[in-house]
Tab-separated table of C-alpha atoms and ligand atoms in Angstrom:
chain	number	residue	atom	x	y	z
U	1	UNK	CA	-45.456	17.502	-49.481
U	2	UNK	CA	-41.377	17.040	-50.818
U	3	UNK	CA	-40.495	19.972	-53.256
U	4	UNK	CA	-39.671	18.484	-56.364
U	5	UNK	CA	-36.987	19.791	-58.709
U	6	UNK	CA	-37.213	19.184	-62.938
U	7	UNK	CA	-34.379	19.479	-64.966
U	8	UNK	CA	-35.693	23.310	-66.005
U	9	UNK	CA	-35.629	24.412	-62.226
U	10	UNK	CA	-31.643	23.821	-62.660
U	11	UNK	CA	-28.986	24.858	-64.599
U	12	UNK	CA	-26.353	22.969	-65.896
U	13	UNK	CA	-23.844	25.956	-66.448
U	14	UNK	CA	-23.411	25.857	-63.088
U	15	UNK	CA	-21.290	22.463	-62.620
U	16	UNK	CA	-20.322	22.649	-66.243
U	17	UNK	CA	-17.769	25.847	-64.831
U	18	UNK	CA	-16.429	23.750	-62.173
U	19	UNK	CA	-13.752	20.968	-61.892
U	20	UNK	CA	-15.200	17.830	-60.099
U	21	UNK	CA	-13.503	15.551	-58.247
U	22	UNK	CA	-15.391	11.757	-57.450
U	23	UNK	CA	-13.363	10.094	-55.096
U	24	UNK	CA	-14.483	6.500	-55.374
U	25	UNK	CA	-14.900	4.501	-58.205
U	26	UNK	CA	-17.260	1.877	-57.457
U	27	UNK	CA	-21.347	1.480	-57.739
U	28	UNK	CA	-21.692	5.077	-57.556
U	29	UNK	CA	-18.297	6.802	-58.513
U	30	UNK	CA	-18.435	4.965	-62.165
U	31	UNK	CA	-21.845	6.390	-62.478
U	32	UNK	CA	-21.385	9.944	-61.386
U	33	UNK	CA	-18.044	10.065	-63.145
U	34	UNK	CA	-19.536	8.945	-66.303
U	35	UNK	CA	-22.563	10.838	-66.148
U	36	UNK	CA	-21.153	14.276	-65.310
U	37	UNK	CA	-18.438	13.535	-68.402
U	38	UNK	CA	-21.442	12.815	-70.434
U	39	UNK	CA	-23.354	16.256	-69.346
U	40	UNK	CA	-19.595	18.090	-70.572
U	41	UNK	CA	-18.578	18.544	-66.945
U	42	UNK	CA	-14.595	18.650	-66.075
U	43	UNK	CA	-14.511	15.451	-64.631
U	44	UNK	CA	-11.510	13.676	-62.120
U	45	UNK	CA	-11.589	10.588	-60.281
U	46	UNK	CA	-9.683	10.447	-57.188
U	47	UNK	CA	-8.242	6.439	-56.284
U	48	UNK	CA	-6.192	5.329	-53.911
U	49	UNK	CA	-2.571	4.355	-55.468
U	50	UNK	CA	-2.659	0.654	-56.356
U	51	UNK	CA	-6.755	0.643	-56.401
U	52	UNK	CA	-8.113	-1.634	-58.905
U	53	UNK	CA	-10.060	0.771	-59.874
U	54	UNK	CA	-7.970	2.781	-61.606
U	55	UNK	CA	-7.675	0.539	-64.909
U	56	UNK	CA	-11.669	0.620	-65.027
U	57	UNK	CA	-11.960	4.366	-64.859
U	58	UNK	CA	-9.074	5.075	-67.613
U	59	UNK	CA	-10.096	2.376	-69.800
U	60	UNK	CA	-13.357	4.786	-69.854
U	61	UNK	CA	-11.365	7.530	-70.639
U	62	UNK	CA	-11.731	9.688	-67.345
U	63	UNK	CA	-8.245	11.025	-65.431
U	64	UNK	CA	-7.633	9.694	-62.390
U	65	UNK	CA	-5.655	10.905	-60.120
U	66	UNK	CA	-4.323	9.966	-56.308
U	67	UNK	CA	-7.144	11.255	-53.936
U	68	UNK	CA	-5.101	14.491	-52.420
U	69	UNK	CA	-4.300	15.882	-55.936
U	70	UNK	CA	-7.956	15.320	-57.230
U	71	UNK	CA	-8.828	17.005	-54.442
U	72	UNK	CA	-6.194	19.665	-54.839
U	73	UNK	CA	-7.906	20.254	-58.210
U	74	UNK	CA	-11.231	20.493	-57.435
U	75	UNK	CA	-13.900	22.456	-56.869
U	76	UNK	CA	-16.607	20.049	-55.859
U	77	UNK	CA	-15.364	17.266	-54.436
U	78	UNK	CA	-18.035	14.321	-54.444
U	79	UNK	CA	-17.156	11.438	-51.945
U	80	UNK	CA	-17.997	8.285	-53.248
U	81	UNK	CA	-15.736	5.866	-50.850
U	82	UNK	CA	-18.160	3.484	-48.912
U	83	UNK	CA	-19.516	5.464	-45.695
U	84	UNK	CA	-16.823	3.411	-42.957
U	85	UNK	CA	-14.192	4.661	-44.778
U	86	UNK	CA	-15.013	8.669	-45.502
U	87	UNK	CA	-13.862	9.817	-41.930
U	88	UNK	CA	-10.485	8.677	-42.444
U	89	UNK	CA	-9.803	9.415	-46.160
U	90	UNK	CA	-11.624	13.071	-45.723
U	91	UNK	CA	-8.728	13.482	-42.756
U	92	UNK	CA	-5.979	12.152	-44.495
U	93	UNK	CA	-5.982	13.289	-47.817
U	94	UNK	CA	-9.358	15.190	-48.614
U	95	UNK	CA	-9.353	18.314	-46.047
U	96	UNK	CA	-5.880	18.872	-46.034
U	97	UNK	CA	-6.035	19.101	-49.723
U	98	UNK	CA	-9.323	21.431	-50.737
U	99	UNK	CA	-9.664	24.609	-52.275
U	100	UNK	CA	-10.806	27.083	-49.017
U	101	UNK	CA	-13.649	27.468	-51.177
U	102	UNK	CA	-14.284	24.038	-52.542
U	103	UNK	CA	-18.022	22.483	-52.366
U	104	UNK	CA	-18.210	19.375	-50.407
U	105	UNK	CA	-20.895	16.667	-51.944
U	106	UNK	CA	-21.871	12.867	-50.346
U	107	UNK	CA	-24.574	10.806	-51.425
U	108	UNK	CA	-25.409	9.646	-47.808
U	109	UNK	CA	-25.808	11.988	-45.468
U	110	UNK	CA	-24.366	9.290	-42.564
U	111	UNK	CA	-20.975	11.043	-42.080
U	112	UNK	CA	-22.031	14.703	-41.845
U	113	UNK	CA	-24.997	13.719	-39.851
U	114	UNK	CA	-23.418	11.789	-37.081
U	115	UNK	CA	-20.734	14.011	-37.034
U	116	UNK	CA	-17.630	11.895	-37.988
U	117	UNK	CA	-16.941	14.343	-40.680
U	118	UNK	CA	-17.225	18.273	-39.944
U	119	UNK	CA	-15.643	20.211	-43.236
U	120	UNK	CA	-14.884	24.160	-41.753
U	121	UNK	CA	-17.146	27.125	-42.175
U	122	UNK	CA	-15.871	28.207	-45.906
U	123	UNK	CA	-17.238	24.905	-47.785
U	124	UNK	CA	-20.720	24.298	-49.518
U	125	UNK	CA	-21.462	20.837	-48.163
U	126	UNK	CA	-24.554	19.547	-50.003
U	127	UNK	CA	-25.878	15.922	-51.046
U	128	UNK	CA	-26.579	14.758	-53.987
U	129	UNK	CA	-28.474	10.805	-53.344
U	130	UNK	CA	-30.101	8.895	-56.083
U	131	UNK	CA	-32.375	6.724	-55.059
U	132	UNK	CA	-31.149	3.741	-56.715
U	133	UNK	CA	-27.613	1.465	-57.130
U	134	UNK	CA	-25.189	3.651	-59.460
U	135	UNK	CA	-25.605	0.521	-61.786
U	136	UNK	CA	-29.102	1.938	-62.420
U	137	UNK	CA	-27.992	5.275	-62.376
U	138	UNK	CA	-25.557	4.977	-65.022
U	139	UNK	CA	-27.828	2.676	-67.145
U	140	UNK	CA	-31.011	5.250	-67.192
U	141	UNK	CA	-28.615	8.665	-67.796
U	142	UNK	CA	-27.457	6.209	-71.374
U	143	UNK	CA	-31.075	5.291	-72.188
U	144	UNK	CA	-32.068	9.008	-71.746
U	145	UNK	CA	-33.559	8.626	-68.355
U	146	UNK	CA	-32.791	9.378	-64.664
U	147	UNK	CA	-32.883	7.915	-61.477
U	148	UNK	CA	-34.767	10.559	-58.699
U	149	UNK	CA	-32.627	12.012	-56.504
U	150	UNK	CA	-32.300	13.154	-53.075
U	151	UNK	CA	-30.270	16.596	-52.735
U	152	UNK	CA	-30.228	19.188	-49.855
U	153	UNK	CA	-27.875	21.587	-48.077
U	154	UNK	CA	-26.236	21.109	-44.459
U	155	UNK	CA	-23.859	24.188	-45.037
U	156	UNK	CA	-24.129	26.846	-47.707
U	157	UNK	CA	-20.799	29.015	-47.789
U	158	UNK	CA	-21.338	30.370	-51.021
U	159	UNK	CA	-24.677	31.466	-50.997
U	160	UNK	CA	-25.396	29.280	-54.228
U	161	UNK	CA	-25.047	25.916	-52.501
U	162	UNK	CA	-28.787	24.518	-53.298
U	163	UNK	CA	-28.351	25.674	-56.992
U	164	UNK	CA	-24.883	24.204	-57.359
U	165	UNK	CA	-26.393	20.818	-56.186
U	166	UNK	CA	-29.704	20.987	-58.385
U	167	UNK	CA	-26.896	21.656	-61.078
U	168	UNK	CA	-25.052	18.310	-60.345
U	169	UNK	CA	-28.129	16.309	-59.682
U	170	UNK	CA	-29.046	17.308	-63.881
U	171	UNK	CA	-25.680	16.604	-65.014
U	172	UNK	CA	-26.685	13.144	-63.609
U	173	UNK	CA	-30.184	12.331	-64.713
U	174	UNK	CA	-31.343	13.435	-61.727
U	175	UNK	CA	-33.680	15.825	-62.779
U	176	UNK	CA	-35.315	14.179	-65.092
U	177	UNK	CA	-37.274	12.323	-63.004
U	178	UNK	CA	-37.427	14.774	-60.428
U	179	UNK	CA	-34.929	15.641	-57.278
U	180	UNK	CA	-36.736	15.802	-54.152
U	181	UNK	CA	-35.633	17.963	-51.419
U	182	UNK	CA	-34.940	16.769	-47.825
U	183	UNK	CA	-32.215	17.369	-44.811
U	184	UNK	CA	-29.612	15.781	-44.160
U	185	UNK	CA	-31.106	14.239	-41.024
U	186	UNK	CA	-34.171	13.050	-42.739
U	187	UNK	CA	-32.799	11.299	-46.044
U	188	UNK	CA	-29.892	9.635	-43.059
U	189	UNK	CA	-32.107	8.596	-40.645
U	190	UNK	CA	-34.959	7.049	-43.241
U	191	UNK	CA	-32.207	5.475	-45.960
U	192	UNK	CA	-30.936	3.571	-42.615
U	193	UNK	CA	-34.733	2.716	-41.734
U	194	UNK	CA	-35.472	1.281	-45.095
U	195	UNK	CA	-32.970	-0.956	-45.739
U	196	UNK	CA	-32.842	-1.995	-42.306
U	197	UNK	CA	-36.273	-2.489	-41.827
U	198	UNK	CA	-37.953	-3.220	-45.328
U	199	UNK	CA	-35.751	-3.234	-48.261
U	200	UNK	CA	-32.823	-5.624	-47.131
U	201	UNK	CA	-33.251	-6.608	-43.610
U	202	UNK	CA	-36.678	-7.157	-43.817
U	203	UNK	CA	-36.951	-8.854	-46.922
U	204	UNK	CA	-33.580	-10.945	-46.710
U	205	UNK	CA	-35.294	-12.170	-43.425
U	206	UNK	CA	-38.466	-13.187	-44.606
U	207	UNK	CA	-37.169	-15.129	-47.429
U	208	UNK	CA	-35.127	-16.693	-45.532
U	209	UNK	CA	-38.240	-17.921	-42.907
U	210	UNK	CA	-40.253	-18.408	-45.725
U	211	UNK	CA	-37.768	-20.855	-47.450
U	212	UNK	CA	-36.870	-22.769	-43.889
U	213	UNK	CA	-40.647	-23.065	-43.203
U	214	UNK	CA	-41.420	-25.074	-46.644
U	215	UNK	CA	-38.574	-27.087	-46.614
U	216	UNK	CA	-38.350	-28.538	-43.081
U	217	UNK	CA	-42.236	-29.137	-44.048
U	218	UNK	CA	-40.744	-31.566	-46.462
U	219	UNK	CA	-41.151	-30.081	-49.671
U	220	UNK	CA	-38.043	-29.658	-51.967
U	221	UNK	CA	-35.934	-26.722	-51.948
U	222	UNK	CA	-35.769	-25.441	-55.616
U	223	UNK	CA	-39.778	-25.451	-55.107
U	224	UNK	CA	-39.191	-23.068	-52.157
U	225	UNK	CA	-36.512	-20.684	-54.347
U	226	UNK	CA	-39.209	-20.348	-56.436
U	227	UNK	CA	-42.121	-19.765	-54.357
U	228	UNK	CA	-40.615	-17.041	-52.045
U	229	UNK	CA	-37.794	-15.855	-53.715
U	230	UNK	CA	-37.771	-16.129	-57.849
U	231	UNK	CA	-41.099	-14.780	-57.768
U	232	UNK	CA	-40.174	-11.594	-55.730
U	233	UNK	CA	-39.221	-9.535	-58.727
U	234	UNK	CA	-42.458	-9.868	-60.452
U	235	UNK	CA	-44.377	-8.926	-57.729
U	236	UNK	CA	-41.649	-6.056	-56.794
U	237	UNK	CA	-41.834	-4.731	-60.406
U	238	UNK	CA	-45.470	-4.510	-59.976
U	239	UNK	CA	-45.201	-2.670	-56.596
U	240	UNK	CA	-43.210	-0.312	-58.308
U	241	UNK	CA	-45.222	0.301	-61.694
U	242	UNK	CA	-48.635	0.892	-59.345
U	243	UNK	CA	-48.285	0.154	-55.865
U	244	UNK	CA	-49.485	-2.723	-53.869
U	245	UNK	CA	-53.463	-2.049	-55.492
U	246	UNK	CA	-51.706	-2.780	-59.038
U	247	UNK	CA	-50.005	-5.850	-57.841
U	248	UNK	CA	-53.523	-7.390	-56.184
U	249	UNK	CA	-55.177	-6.417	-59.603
U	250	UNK	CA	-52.758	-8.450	-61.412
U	251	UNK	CA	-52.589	-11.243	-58.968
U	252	UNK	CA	-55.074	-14.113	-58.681
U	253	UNK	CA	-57.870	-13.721	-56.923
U	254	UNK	CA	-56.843	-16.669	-54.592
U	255	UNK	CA	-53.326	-14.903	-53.851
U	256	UNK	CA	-55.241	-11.689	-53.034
U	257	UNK	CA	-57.628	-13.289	-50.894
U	258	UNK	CA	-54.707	-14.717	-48.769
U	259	UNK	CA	-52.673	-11.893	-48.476
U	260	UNK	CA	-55.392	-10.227	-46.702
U	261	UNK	CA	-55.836	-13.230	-44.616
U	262	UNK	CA	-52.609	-14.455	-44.195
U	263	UNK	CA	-50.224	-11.320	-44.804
U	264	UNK	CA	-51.404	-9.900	-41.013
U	265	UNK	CA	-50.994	-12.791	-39.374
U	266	UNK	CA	-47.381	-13.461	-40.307
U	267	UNK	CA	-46.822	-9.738	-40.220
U	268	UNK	CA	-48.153	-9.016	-36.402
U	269	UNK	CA	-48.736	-5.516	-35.126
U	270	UNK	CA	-45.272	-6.245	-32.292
U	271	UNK	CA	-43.902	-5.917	-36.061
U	272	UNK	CA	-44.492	-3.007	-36.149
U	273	UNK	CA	-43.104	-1.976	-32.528
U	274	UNK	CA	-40.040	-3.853	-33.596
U	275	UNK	CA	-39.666	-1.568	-36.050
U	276	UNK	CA	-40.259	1.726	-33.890
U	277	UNK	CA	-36.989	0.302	-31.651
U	278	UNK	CA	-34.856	0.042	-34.849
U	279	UNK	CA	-35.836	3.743	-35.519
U	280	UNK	CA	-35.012	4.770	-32.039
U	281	UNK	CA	-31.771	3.303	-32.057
U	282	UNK	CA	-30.527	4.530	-35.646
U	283	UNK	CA	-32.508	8.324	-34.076
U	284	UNK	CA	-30.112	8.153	-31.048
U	285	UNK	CA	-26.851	7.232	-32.802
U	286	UNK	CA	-26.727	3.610	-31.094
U	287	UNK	CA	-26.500	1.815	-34.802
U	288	UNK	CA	-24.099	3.877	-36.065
U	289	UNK	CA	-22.218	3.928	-32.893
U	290	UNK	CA	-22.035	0.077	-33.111
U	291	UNK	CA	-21.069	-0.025	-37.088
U	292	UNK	CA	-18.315	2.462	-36.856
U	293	UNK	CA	-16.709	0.632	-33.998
U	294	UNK	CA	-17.169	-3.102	-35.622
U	295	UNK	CA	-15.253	-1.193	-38.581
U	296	UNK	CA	-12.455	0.393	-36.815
U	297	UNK	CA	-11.819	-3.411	-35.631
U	298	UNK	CA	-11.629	-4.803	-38.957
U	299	UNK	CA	-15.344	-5.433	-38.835
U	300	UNK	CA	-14.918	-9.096	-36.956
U	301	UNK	CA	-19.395	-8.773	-35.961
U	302	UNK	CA	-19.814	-7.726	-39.940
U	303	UNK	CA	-18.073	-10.395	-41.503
U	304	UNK	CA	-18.918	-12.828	-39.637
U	305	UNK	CA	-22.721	-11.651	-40.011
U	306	UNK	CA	-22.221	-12.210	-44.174
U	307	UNK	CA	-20.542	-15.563	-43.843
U	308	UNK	CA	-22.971	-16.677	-42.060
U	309	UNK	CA	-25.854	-15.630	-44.404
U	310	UNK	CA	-24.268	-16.327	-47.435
U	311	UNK	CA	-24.270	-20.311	-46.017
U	312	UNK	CA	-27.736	-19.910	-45.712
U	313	UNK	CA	-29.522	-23.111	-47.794
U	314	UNK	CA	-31.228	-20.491	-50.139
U	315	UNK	CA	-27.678	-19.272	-51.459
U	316	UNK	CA	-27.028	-22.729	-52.640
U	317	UNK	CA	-30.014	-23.908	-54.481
U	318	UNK	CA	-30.482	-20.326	-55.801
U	319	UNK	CA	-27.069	-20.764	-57.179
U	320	UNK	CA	-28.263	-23.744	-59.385
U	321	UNK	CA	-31.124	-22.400	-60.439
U	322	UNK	CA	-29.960	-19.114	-61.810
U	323	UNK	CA	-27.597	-20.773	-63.512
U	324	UNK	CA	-29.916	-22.306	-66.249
U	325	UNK	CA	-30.996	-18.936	-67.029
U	326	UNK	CA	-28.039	-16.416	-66.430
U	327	UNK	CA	-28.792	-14.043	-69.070
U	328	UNK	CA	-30.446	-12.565	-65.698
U	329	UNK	CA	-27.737	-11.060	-64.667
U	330	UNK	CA	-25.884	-8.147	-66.333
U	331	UNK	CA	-23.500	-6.595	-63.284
U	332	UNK	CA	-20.067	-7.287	-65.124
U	333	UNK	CA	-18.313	-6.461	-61.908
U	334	UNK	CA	-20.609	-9.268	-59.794
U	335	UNK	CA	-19.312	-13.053	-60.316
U	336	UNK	CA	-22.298	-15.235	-58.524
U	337	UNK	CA	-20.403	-17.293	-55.710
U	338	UNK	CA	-17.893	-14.599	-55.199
U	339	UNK	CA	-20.188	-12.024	-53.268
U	340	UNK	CA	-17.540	-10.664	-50.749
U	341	UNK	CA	-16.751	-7.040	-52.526
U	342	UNK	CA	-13.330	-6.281	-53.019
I	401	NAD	P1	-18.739	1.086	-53.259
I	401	NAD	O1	-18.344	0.199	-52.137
I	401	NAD	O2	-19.456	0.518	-54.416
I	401	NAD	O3	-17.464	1.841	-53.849
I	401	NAD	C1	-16.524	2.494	-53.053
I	401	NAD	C2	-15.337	2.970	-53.839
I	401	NAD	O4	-14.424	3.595	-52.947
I	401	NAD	C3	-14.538	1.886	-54.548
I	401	NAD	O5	-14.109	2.373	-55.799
I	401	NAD	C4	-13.329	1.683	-53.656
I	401	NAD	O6	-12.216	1.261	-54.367
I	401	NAD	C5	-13.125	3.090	-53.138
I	401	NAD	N1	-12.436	3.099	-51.847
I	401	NAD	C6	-12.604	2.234	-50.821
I	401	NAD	N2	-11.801	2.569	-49.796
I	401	NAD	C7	-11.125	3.678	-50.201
I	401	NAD	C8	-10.126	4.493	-49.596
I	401	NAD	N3	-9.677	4.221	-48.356
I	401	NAD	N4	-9.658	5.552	-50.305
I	401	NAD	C9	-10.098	5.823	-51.548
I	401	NAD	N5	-11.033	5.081	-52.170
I	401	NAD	C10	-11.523	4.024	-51.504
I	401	NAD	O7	-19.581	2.296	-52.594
I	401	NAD	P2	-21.027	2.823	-53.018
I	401	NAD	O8	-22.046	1.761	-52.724
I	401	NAD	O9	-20.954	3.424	-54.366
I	401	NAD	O10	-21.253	3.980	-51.921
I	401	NAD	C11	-20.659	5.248	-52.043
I	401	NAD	C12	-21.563	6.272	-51.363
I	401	NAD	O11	-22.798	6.340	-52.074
I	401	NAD	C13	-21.909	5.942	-49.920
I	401	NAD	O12	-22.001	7.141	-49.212
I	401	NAD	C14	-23.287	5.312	-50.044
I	401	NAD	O13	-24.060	5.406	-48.876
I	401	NAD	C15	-23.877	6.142	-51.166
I	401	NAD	N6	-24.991	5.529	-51.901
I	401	NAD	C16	-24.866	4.274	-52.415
I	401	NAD	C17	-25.907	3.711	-53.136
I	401	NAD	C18	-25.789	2.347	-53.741
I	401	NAD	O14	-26.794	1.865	-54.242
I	401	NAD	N7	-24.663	1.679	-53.773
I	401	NAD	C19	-27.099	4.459	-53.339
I	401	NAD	C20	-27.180	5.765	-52.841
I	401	NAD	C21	-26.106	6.288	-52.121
I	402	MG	MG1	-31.177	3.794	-49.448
């Protein structure tokens, strides 16, 4: 069983004496910046000159600075900068910048895992990952909530490093729910299994089949949208309230009957062993091997990959259809049709 952490197993003095650095300012910067502010913690954000970003962050009234001298300021330094990116902003302006006694903080263990980023003996290097878009994050710390969080140690310098990041994970919401611990290997290797497998690879793909199959039968697409993708929340939010037994309970008796029916025969046991090779090869390095190198060539494989699916049929009459009821969607940095992230 995890060991689970509640906001009075940590204490908030603890990050509330220290100057942060976030360096990053997008789904999970704005919410760690604005959290931390929000739990009184000494709060910079670190932006590369010219980032967009910058506007947002000021116009909520947090400093920002150019990455080095955040970094120069700091003693935690939280990197926030999407995972391709870390080993070559930590090498040009993070390491040569840091306190020799600064704490190091991710909220992805990818980098320090697979060894593109190794910080030197005198740093705490900790993680800190909610489990949940910063979107969320942000919106549950405002409504008196939290988002449960992920937080372990891979180096502890100081001797305090576990407290220290129990201390952030509260000034976050983190501990209100509860902050599970875990290594850096584990939450790496299953966060990269989930989405692959389940969350988004998994799911993207059998919408996707599920759509192509009832339409080349003949029937009309915005039937389809609805069928096996609209309809996905409801059943997800159910999932989540009381696992798949409260979803059957609130289903029909005819939809239960066929998942049992129907659900293993679509889902095969070679599934399954599918899913043991995508373990193996994020276990041995191979995916991250191949991700890192698409990115160091501008990511040609990648984007190609989202063009691709975002021409996908379902994208189109999704499109229309979410469109007579838009109220939907609240992400006020997501425009529908212009998915590529800046
Ligand atoms: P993001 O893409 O939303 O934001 C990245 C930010 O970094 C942006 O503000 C961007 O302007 C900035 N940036 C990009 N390149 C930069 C550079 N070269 N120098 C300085 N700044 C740069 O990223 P995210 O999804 O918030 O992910 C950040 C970290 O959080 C990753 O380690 C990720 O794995 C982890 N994480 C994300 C989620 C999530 O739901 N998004 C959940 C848990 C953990
Ligand atoms: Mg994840």
């Amino acid at each position: 069983m995890a060991k689970i952490f509640h906001d009075e197993d940590a204490d908030l003095a603890l990050i509330q004496s220290k100057k942060v650095a976030i360096i990053g300012y997008g789904s999970q910067g704005h919410a760690h910046a604005l959290n931390l502010r929000d739990s009184g913690v000494d709060v910079v954000v670190g932006l590369r000159e010219g980032s967009s970003s910058v506007a947002k962050a000021q116009n909520a009234g947090l400093d920002v600075l150019p990455v080095a001298q955040a970094v120069a300021s700091a003693d935690v330094v939280m990197i926030l900068t999407p995972d391709q990116v870390q080993r070559k902003v930590w090498a040009d302006d993070i390491e040569p910048n840091l306190k020799p006694d600064a704490a190091i903080f991710f909220a992805h263990g990818f980098n320090i895992h697979f060894n593109y980023i190794t910080p030197s003996e005198g740093h705490d290097v900790c993680m800190v990952a909610p489990k949940g878009p910063g979107h969320t994050v942000r919106r549950q710390y405002e409504e008196g909530k939290g988002v449960p969080c992920l937080a372990c140690v891979a180096q502890d310098a100081s001797g305090q490093a576990q407290a220290l990041a129990l201390s952030y994970a509260k000034a976050i919401g983190g501990t209100r729910a509860g902050t599970f611990e875990t290594t850096f290997r584990e939450e790496t290797e299953t966060d990269l299994f989930g989405e692959q497998a389940v969350l988004c690879g998994g799911v993207s793909q059998l919408i996707q089949y599920g759509f192509e199959t009832l339409v080349e039968a003949g029937y009309q697409p915005e039937m389809a949208y609805f069928e096996v993708c609209h309809e996905l929340k409801l059943i997800v939010d159910l999932i989540n309230e009381g696992g798949l037994t409260k979803q059957r309970w609130s289903i029909s008796d005819t939809a239960e009957y066929g998942d049992y029916v129907s659900g293993p025969r679509v889902i095969t046991p070679d599934v399954k062993d599918h899913m043991k090779e995508v373990l193996a090869d994020i276990q041995s390095g191979q995916f991250a091997k191949r991700f890192i190198a698409d990115q160091d060539e501008g990511a040609p494989e990648f984007l190609k990959m989202r063009e691709e699916h975002q021409n996908h049929p379902i994208e189109k009459t999704g499109q229309g259809i979410r469109s007579l009821f838009a109220w939907n969607s609240a992400d006020d940095d997501y425009t529908e049709g212009e998915a590529a992230r800046s």
